[in-house]
Short mmCIF file of C-alpha atoms in Angstrom, two decimals:
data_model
loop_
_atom_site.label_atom_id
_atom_site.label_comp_id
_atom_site.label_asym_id
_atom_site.label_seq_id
_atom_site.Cartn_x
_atom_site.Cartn_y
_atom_site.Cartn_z
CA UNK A 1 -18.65 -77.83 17.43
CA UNK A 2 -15.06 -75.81 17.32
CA UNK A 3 -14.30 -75.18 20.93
CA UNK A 4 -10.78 -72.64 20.39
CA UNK A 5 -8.66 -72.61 23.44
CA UNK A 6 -5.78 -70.89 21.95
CA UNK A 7 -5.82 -67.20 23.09
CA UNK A 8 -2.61 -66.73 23.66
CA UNK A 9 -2.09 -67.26 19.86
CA UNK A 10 -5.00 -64.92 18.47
CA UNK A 11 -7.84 -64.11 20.10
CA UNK A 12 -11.14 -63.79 17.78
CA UNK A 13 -12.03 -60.23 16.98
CA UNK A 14 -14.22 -58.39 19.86
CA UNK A 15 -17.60 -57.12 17.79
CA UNK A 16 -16.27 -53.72 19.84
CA UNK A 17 -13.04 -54.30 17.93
CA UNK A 18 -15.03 -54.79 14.71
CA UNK A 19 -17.62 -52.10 14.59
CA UNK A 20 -14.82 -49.68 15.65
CA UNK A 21 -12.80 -51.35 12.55
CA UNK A 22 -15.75 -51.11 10.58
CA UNK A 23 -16.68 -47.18 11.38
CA UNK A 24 -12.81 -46.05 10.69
CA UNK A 25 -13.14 -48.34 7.23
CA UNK A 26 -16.31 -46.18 6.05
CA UNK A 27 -14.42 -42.55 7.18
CA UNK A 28 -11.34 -43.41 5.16
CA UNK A 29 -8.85 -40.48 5.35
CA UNK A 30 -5.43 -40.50 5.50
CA UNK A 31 -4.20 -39.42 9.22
CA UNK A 32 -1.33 -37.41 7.58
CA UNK A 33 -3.85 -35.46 5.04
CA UNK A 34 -4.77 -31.91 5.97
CA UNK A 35 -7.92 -32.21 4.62
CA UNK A 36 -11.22 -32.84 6.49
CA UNK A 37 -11.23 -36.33 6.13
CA UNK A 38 -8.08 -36.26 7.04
CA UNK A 39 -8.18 -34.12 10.31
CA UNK A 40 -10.88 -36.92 11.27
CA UNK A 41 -8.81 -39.76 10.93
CA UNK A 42 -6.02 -38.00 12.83
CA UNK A 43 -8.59 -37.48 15.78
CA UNK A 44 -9.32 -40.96 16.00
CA UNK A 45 -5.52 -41.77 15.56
CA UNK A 46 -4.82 -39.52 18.39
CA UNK A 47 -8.30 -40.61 20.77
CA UNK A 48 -7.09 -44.39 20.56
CA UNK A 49 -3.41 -43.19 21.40
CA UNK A 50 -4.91 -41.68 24.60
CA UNK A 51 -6.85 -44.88 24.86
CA UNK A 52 -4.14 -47.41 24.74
CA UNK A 53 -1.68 -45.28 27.00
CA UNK A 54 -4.84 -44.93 29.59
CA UNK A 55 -5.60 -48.68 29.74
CA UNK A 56 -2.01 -49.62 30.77
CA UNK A 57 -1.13 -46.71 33.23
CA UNK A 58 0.93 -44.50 30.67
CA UNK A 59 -0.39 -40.97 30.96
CA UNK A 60 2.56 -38.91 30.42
CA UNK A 61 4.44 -41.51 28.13
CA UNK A 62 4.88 -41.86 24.39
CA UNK A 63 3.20 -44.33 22.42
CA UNK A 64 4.63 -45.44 19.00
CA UNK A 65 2.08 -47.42 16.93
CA UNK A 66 3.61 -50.60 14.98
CA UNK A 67 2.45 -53.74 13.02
CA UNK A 68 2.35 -55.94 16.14
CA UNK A 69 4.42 -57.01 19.19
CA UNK A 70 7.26 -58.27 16.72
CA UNK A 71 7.84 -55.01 15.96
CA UNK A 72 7.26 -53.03 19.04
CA UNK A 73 9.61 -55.52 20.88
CA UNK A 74 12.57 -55.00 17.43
CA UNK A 75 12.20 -51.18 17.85
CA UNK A 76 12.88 -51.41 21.43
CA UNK A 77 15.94 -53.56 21.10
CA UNK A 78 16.69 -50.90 18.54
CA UNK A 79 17.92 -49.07 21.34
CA UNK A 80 20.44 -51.09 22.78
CA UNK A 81 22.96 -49.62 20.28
CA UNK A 82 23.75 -47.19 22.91
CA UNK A 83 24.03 -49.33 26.01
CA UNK A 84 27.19 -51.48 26.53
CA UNK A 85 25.71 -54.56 26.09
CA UNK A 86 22.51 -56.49 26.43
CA UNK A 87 20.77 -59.21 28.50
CA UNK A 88 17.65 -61.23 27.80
CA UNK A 89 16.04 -63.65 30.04
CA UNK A 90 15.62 -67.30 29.17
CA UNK A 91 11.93 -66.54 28.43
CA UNK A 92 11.90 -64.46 26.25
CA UNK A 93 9.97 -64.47 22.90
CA UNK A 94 11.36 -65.15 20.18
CA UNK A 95 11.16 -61.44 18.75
CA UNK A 96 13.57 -60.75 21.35
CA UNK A 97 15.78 -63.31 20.33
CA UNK A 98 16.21 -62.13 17.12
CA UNK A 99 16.33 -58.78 17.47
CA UNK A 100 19.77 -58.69 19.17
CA UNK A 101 22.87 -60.35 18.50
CA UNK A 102 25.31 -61.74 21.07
CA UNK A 103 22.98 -61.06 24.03
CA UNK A 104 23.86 -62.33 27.68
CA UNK A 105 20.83 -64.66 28.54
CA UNK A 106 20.01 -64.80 32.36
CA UNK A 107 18.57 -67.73 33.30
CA UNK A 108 14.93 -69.13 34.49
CA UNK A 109 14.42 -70.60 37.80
CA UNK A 110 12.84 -74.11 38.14
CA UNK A 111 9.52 -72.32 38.74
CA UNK A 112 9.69 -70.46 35.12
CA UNK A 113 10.67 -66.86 36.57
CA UNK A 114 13.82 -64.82 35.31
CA UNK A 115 16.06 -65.60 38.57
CA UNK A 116 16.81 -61.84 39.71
CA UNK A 117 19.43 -62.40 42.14
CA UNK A 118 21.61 -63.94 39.07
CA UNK A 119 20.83 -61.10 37.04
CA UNK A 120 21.99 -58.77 39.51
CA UNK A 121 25.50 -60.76 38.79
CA UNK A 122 25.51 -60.66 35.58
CA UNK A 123 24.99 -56.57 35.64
CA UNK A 124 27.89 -56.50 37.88
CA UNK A 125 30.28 -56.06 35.02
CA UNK A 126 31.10 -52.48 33.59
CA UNK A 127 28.82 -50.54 31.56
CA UNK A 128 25.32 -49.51 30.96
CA UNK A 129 22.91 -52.59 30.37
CA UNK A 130 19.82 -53.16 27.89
CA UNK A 131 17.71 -55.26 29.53
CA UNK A 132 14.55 -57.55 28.28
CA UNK A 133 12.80 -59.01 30.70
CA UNK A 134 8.57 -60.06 29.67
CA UNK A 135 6.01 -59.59 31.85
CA UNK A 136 3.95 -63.08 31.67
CA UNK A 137 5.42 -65.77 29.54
CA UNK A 138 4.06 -66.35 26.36
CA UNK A 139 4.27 -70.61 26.66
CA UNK A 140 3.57 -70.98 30.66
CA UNK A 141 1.97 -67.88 31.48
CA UNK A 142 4.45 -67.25 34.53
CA UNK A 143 4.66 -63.80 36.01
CA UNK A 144 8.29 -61.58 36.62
CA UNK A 145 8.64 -59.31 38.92
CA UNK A 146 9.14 -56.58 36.90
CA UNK A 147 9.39 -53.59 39.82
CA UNK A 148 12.20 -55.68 41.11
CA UNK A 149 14.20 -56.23 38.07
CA UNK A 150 13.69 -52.54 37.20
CA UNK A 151 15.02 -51.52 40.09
CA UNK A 152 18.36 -53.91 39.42
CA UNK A 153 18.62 -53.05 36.07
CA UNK A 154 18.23 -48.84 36.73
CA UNK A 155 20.67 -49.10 39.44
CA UNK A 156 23.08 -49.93 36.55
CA UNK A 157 22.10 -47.19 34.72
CA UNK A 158 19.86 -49.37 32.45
CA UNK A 159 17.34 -49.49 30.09
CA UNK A 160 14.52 -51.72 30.98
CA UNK A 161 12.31 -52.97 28.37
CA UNK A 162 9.09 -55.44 29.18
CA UNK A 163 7.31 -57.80 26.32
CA UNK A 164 3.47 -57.54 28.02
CA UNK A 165 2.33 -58.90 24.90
CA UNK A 166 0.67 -61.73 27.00
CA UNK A 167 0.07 -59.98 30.61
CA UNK A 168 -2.21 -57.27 28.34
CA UNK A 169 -5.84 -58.40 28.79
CA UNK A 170 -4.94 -60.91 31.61
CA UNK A 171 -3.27 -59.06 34.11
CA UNK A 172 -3.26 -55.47 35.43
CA UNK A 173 -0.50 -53.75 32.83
CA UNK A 174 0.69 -50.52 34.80
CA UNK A 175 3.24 -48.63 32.90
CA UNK A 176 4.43 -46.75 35.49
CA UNK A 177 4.39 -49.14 38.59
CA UNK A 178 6.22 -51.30 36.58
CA UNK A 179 9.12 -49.19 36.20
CA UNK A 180 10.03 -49.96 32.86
CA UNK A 181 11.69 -47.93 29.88
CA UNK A 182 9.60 -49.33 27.50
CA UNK A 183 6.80 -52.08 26.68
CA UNK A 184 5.28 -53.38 24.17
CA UNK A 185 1.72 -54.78 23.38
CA UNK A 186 -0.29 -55.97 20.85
CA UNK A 187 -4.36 -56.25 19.88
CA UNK A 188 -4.67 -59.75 18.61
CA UNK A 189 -3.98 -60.86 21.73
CA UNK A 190 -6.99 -58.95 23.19
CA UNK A 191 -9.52 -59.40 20.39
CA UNK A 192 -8.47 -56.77 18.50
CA UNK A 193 -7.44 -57.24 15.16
CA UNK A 194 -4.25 -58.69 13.79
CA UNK A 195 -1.15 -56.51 12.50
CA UNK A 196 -1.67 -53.65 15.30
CA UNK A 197 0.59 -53.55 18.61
CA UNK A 198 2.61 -50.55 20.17
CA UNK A 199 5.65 -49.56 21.64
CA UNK A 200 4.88 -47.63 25.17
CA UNK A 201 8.31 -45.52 26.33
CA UNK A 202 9.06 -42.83 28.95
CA UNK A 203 9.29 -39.61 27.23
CA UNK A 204 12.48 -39.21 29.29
CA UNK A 205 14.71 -41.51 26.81
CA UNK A 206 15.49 -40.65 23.40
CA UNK A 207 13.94 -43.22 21.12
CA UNK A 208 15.53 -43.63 17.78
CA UNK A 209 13.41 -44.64 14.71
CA UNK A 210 13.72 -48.51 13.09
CA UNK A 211 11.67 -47.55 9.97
CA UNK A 212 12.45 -44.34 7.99
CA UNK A 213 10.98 -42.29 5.48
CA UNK A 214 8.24 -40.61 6.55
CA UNK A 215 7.29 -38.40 9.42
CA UNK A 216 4.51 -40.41 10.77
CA UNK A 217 3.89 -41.49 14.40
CA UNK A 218 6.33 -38.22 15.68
CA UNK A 219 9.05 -39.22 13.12
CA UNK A 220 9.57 -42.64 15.03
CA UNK A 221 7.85 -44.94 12.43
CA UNK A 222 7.41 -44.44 8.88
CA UNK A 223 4.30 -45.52 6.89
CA UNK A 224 0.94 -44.62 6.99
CA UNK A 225 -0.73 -45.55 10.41
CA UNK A 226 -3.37 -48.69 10.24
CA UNK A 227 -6.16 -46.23 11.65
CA UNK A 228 -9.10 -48.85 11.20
CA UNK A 229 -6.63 -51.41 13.33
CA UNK A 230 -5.77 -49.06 15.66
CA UNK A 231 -9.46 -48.20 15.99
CA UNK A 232 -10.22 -51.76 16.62
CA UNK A 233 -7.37 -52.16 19.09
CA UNK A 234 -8.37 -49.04 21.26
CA UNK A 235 -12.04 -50.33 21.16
CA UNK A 236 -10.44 -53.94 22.23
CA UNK A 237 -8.64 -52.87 25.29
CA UNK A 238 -11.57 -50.63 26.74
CA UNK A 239 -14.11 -53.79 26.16
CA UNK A 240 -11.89 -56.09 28.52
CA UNK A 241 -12.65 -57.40 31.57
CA UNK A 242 -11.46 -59.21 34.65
CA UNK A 243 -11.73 -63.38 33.86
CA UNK A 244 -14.66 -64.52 35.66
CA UNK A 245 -14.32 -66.19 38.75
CA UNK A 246 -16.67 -69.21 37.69
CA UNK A 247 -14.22 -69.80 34.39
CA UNK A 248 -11.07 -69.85 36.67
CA UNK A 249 -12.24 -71.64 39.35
CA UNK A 250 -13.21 -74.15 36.21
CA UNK A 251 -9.27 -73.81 34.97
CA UNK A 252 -7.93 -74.81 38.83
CA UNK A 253 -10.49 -77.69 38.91
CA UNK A 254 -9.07 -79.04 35.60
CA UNK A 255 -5.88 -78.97 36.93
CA UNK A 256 -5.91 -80.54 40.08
CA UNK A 257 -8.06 -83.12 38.09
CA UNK A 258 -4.87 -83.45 35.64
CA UNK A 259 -2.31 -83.67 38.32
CA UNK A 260 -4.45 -86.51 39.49
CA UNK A 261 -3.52 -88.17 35.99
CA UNK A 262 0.35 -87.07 36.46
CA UNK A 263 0.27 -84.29 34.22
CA UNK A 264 2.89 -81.41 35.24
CA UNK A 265 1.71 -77.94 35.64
CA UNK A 266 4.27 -76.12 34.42
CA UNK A 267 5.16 -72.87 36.03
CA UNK A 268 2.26 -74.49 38.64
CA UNK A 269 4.41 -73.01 41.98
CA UNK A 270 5.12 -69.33 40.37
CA UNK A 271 2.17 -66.65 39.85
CA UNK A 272 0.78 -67.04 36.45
CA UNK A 273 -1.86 -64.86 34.34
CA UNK A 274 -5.39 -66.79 34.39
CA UNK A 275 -5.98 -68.32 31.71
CA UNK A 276 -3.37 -70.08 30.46
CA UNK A 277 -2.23 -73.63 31.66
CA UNK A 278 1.17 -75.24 29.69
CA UNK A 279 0.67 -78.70 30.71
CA UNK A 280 3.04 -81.52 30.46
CA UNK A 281 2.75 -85.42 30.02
CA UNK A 282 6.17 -87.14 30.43
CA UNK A 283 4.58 -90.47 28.25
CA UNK A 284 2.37 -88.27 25.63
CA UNK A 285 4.45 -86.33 23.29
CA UNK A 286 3.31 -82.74 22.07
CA UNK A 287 2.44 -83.66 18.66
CA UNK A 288 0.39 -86.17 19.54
CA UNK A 289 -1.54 -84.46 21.73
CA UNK A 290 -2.53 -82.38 19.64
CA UNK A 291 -3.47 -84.11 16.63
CA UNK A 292 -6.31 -85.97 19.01
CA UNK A 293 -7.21 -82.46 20.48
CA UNK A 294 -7.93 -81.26 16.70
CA UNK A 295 -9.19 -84.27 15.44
CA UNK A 296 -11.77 -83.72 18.76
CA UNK A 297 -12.55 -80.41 17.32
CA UNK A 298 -10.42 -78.77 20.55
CA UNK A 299 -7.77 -75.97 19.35
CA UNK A 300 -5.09 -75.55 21.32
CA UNK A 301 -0.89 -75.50 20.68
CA UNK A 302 2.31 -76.57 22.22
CA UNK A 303 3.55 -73.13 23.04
CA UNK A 304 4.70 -70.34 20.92
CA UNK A 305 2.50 -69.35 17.48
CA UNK A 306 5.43 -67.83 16.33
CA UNK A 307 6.98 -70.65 14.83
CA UNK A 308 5.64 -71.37 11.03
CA UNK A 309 3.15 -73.71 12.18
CA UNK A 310 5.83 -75.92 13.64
CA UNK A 311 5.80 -78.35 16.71
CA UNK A 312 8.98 -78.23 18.36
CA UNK A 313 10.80 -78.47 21.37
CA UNK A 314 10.04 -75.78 24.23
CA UNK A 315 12.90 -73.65 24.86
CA UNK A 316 11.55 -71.87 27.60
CA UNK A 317 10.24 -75.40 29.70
CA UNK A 318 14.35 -76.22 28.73
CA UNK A 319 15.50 -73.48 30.32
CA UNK A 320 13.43 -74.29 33.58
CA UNK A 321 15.34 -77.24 33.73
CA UNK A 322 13.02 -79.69 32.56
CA UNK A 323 14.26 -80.74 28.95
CA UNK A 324 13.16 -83.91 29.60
CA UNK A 325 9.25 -82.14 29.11
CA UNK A 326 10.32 -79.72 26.52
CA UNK A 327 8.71 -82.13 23.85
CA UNK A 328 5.77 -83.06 26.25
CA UNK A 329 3.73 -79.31 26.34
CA UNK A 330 0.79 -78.30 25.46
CA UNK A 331 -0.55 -74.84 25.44
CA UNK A 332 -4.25 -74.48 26.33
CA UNK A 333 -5.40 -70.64 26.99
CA UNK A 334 -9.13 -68.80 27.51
CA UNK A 335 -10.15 -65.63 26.37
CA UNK A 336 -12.91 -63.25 25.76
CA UNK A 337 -15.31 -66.58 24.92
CA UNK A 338 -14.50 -68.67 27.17
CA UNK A 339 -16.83 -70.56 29.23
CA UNK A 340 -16.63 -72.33 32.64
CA UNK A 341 -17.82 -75.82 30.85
CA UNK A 342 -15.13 -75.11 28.13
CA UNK A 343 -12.78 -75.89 30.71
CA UNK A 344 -14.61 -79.17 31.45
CA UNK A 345 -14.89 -79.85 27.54
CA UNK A 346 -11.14 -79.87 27.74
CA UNK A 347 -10.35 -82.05 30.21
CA UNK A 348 -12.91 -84.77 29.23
CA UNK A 349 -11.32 -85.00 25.57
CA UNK A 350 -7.98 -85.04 26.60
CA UNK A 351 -8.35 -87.27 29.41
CA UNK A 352 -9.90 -89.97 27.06
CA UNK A 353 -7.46 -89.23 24.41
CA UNK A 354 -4.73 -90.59 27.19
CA UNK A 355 -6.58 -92.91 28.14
CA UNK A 356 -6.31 -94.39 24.67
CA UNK A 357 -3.03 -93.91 23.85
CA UNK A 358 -2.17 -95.78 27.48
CA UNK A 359 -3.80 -98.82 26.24
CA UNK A 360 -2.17 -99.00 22.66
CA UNK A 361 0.82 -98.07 24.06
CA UNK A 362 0.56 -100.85 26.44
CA UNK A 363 -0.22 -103.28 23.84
CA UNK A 364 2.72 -102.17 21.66
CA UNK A 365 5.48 -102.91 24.53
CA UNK A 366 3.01 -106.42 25.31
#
């Protein structure tokens, strides 16, 4: 039997999520229409905006609807054309990455948080900052201190914007403790449905559209709104929960039973979202690991989905100063179906699978 352990890639869709889906599917309508079928599907366009901006603390903000957290995160870096110049942290997705050019990069300390007394020195310089700096890591599942950097980065005049893509579902997600300028989030993560996500911003900055051509979400994105997705996202984020305290006491267990086999947690001494555990095994290479995790019937990654299906090295373990491990990850993260025993599953198969490769790897250096 599949046992998926690979949340933090896509999460399988909530039946919430689906019926919700399903119900907006069988209405049709066109949000835009003025029509009655139309009207309807602009009520439930406008009840899952309220929703959304409920479950993550941002009454009072605006909410621009997009295709996913790709998109929310490129629409907020859209904005840096006003600021003087713009600084990602070493963590960052790669979304972020490529939706800027020439970006200063503050670094990660050894612990896998953005190091906040070097960013204050790097916003030293002249000029109003753009700032990206995620909530929980996508690959490690490390926390930032977001209320602190905000507070840096608005002292500077600064926009602030926060990738929660990963924190959502995990983690409390306030908008407005945070003290960000913008965030962005996105269903699949949640067990909503894939090709939904949003962009949440304080009404108090002037957000300029990416997309153009229509009038549609307040004039900020053009094309017809995904109401069924949006539907199932809204239905998503009300249906989560707090993790269980059975499944991660099961996830610390597995852990200290790894360290045991001198596996390195890493991101193990910062706060990190339950859930997700980026392990490292200086003598097992990624790619091996996970071919005897699939051929076990165990999904699972070696960080980032967003790479074409690729194994590669870990930027983000690099930039903790550990490129030594960068080819060593793997990515194992619970969800909405996890189990306590799930956790147990895990470590039995991969224990024995390096148990295995030990012994022919001993025989190949005999």
């Amino acid at each position: 039997m599949t046992l998926y352990l690979d949340h933090a890639a896509a999460s399988p869709l909530r039946p919430e999520a689906r019926e919700a889906f399903q119900r907006a599917s069988d209405m049709g309508g066109n949000a835009s229409s003025i029509h009655a079928a139309g009207r309807k599907a602009k009520v439930m366009l406008e009840d899952a905006r309220s929703d959304v901006l409920s479950a993550v603390g941002g009454i009072g903000a605006g909410l621009v609807f997009t295709s996913g957290g790709t998109e929310a995160n490129a629409l907020a870096l859209w904005q840096a054309t006003g600021f003087d110049y713009v600084v990602v942290s070493a963590g960052e997705h790669d979304s972020v990455y490529g939706a800027v050019t020439d970006a200063v990069v503050a670094p990660l300390t050894k612990a896998g948080q953005v190091d906040v007394a070097a960013l204050q020195d790097l916003l030293a310089r002249d000029g109003r900052p753009f700032v990206a700096v995620m909530l929980a890591n996508n690959e490690t599942g490390v926390i930032n201190d977001i209320a602190s950097v905000a507070e840096v980065v608005h002292a500077r005049g600064g926009w602030l914007h926060v990738d929660s893509v990963q924190a959502l579902g995990k983690m409390v997600v306030d908008f407005q403790a945070l003290g960000a300028d913008s965030l962005a989030i996105s269903a699949h993560k949640i067990g909503g449905g894939q090709g939904v996500g949003a962009l949440v911003y304080d009404r108090d900055r002037v957000l300029k559209p990416r997309t153009i051509g229509g009038g549609q979400e307040l004039g900020l994105r053009a094309g017809t709104e995904n109401v069924p997705g949006i539907a199932g996202f809204a239905a998503a984020i009300k249906a989560c929960q707090p993790v269980c305290e059975d499944v991660s006491r099961a996830q610390v267990q597995v852990e200290a039973a790894l360290q045991v086999l001198g596996v390195v947690i890493v991101g193990g001494d910062a706060p990190r979202v339950p859930g997700v555990l980026c392990l490292a095994q200086p003598q097992w290479a990624s790619n091996l690991q996970l071919i005897h995790m699939d051929m076990a019937g165990i999904c699972v990654s070696s960080g980032s989905a967003c790479s074409s299906g690729k194994v590669k090295t870990s930027r983000v373990v690099t930039a903790m100063g550990r490129p030594d491990l960068a080819d060593k990850v793997l990515r194992v993260s619970a969800g909405w179906t996890t189990q306590a025993e799930d956790w147990q599953r895990f470590y039995d198969v991969w224990s024995k699978g390096y148990e295995v490769y030990l012994k022919r790897h001993a025989k190949e250096m005999a």
